[in-house]
Coordinates of N, CA, C and O in Angstrom, one line a residue:
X24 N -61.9 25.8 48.9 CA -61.8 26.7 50.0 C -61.3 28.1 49.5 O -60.5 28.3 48.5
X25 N -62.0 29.1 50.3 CA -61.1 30.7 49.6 C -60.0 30.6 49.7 O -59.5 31.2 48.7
X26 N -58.9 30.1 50.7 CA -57.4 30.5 50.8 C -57.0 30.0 49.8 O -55.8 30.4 49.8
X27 N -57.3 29.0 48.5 CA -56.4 28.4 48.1 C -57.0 28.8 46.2 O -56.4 28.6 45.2
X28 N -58.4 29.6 46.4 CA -58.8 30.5 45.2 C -57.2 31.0 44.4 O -56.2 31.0 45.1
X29 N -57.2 31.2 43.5 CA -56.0 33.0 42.6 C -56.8 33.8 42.8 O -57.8 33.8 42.1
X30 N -56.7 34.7 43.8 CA -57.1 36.1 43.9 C -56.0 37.2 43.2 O -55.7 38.2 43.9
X31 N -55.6 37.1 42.2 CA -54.9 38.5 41.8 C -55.6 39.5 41.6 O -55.2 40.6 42.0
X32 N -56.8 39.4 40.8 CA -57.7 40.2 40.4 C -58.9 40.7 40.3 O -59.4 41.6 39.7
X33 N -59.6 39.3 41.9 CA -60.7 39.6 42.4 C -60.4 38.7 43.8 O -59.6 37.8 44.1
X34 N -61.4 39.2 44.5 CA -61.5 38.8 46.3 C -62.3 38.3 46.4 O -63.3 38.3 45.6
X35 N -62.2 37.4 47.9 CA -63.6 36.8 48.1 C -63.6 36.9 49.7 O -63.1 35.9 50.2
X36 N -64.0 37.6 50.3 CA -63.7 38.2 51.8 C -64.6 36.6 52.9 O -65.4 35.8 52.4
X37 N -64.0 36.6 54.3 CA -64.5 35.9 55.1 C -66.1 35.7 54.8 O -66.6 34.6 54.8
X38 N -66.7 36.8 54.7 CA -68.5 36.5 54.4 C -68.7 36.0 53.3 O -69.8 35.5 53.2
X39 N -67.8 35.8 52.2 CA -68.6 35.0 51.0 C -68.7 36.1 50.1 O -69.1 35.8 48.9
X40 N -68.4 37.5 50.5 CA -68.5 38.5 49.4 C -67.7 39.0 48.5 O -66.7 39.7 48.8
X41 N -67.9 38.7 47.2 CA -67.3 38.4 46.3 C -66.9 40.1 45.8 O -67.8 40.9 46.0
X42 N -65.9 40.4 45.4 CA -65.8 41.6 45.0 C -64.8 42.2 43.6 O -63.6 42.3 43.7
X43 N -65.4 42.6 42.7 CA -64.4 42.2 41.1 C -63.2 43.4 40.8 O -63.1 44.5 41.2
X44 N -62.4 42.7 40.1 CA -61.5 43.4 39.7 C -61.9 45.0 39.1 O -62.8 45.4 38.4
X45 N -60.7 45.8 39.8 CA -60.9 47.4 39.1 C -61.1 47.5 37.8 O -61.9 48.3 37.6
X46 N -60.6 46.9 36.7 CA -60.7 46.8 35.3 C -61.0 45.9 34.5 O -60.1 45.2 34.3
X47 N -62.3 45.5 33.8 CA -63.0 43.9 33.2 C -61.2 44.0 32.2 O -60.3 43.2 32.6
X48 N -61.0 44.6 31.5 CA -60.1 44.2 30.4 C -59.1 43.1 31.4 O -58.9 42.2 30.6
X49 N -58.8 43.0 32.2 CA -57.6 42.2 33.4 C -58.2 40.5 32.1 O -57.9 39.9 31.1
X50 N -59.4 40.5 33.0 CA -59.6 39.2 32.9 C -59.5 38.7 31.7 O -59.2 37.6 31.3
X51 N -60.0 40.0 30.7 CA -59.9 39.5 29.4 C -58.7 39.3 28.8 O -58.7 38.6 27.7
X52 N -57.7 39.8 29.1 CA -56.3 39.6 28.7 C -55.7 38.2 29.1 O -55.2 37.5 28.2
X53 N -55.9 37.8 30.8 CA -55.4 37.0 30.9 C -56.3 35.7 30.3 O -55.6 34.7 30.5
X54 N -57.6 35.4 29.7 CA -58.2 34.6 29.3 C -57.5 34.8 28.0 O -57.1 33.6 27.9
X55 N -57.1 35.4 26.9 CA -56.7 35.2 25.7 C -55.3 35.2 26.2 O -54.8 35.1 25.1
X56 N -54.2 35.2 27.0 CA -53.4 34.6 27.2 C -53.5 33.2 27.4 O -52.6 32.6 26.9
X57 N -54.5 32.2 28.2 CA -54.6 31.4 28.3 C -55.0 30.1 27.1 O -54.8 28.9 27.0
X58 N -55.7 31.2 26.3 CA -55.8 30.4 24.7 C -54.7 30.3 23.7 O -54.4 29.3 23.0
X59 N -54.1 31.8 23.8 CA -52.6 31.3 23.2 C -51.4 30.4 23.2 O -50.7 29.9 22.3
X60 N -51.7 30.3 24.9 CA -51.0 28.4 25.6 C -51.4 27.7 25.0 O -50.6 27.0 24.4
X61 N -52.6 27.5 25.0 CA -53.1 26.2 24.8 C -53.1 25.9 22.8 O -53.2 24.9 22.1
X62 N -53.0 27.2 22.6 CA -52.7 26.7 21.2 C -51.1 26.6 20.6 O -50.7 26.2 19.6
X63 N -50.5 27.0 21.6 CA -48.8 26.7 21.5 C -48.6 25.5 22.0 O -47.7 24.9 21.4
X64 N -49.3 24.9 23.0 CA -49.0 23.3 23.1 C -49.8 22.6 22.7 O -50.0 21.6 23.2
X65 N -50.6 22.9 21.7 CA -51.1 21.8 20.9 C -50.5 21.8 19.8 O -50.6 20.6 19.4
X66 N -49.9 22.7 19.0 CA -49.3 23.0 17.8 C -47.7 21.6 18.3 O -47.4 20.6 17.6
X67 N -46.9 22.2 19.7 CA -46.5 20.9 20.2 C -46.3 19.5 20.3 O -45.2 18.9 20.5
X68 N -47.4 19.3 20.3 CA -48.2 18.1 20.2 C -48.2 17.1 18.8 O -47.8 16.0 18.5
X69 N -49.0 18.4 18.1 CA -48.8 17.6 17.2 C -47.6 17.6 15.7 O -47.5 17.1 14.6
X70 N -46.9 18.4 16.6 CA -45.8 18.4 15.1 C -45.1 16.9 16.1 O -45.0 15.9 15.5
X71 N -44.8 17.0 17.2 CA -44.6 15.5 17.2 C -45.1 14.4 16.8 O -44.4 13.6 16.3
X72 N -46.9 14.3 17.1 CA -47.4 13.3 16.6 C -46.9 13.1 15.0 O -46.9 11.9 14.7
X73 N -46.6 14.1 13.8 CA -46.7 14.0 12.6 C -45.0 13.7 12.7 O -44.7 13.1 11.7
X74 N -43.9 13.9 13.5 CA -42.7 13.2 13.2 C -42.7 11.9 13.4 O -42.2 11.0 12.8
X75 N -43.5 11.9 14.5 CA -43.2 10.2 14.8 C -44.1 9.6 13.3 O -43.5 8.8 12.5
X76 N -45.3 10.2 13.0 CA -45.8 9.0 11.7 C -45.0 9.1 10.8 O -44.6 8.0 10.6
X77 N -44.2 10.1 9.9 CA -43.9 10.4 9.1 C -42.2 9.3 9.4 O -41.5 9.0 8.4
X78 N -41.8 9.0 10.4 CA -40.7 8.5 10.6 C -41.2 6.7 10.6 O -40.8 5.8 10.0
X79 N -41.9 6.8 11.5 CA -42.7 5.1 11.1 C -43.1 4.5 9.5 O -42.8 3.4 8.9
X80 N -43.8 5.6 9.1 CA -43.7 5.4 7.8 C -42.5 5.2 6.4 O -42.6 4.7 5.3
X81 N -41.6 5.8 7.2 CA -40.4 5.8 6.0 C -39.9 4.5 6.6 O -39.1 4.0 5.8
X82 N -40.0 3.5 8.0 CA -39.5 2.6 8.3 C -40.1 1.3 7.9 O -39.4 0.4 7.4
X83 N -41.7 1.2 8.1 CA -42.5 0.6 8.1 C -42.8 -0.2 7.0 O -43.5 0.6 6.4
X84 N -42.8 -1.6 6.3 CA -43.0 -1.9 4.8 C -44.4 -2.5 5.2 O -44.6 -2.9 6.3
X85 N -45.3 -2.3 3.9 CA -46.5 -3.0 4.3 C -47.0 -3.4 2.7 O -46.7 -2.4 1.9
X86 N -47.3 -3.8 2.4 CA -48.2 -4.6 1.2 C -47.5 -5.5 0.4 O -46.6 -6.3 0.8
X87 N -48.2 -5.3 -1.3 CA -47.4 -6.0 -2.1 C -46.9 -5.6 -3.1 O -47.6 -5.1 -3.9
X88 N -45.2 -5.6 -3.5 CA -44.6 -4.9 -4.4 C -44.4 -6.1 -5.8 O -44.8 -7.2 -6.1
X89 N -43.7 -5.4 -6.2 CA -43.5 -5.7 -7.9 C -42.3 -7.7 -7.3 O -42.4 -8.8 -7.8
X90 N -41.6 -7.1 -6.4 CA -40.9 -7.8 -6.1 C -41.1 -8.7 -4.7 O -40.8 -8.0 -3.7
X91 N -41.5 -9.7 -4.4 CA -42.8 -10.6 -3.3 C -41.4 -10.1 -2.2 O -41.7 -9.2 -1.3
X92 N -40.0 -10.6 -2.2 CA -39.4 -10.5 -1.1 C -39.4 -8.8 -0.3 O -39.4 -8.5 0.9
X93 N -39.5 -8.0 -1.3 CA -39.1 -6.9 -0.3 C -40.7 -6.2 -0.9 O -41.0 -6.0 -2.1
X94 N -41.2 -5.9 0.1 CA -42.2 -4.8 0.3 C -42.0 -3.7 0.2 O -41.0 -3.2 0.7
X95 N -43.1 -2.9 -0.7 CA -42.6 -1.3 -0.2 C -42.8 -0.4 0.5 O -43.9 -0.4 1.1
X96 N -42.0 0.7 0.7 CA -42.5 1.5 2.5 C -43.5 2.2 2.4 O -43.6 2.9 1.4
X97 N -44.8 2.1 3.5 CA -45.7 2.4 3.6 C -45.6 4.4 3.2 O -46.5 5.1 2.7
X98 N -44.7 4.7 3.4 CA -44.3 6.3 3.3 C -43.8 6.8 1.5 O -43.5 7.9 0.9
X99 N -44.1 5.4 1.1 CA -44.0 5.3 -0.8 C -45.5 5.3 -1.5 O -45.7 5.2 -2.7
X100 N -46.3 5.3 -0.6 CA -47.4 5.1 -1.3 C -48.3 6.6 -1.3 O -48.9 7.0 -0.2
X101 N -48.5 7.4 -2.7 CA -49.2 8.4 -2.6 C -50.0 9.0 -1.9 O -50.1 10.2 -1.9
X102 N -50.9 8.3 -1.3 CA -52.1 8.6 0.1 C -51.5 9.1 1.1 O -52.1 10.0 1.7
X103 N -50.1 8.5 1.7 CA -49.4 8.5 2.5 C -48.8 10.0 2.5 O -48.8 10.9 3.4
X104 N -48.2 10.1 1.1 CA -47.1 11.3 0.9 C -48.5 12.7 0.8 O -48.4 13.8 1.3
X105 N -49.5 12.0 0.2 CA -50.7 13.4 0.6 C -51.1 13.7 1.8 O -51.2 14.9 2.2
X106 N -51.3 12.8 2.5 CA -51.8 12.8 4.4 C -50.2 13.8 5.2 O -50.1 14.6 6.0
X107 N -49.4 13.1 4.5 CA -48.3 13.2 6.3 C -47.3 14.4 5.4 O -47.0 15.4 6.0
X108 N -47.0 14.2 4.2 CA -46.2 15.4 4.2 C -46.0 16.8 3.8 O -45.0 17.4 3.4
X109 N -47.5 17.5 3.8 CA -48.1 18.6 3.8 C -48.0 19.5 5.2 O -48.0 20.7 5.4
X110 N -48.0 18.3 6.2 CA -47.9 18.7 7.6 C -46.7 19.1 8.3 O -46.6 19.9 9.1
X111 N -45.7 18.2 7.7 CA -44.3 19.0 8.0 C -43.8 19.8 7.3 O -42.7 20.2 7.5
X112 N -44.5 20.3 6.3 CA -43.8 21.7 5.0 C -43.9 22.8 6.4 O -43.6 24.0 6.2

């Protein structure tokens, strides 16, 4: 419905007639403000996603070590330390 459009910067009158903002730059500003969001909460996102692995991993034992009783932590193994901790430097 029109009442419920964002008109800040363009209208859309009772007939359907659409009518554009005084200045194109408007929209283009607020469209690269809206990409800037979206790359501030994705950056967000995933520096959490990379605490939580990097924290599972220092917890986590998985394979087979030198010693059968204790395993060693998945966050010991060089693949690991190349994948996850480049991402938190």
């Amino acid at each position: 419905p029109r009442l419920q459009m964002p008109m800040r910067f363009a209208h859309v009158n009772r007939d359907g007639k659409f009518s554009k903002m005084e200045h194109d730059k408007l929209g283009y500003v607020t469209m690269m403000e809206l990409r800037a969001l979206m790359v501030f909460d994705c950056r967000d996102c995933l520096a959490k996603a990379c605490t939580i692995a990097v924290r599972y991993g220092a917890v986590r034992r998985q394979g087979s070590g030198p010693d059968l009783n204790k395993e060693p932590k998945v966050l010991d193994y060089p693949l690991q330390q190349f994948r996850l901790l480049p991402l938190i430097a």
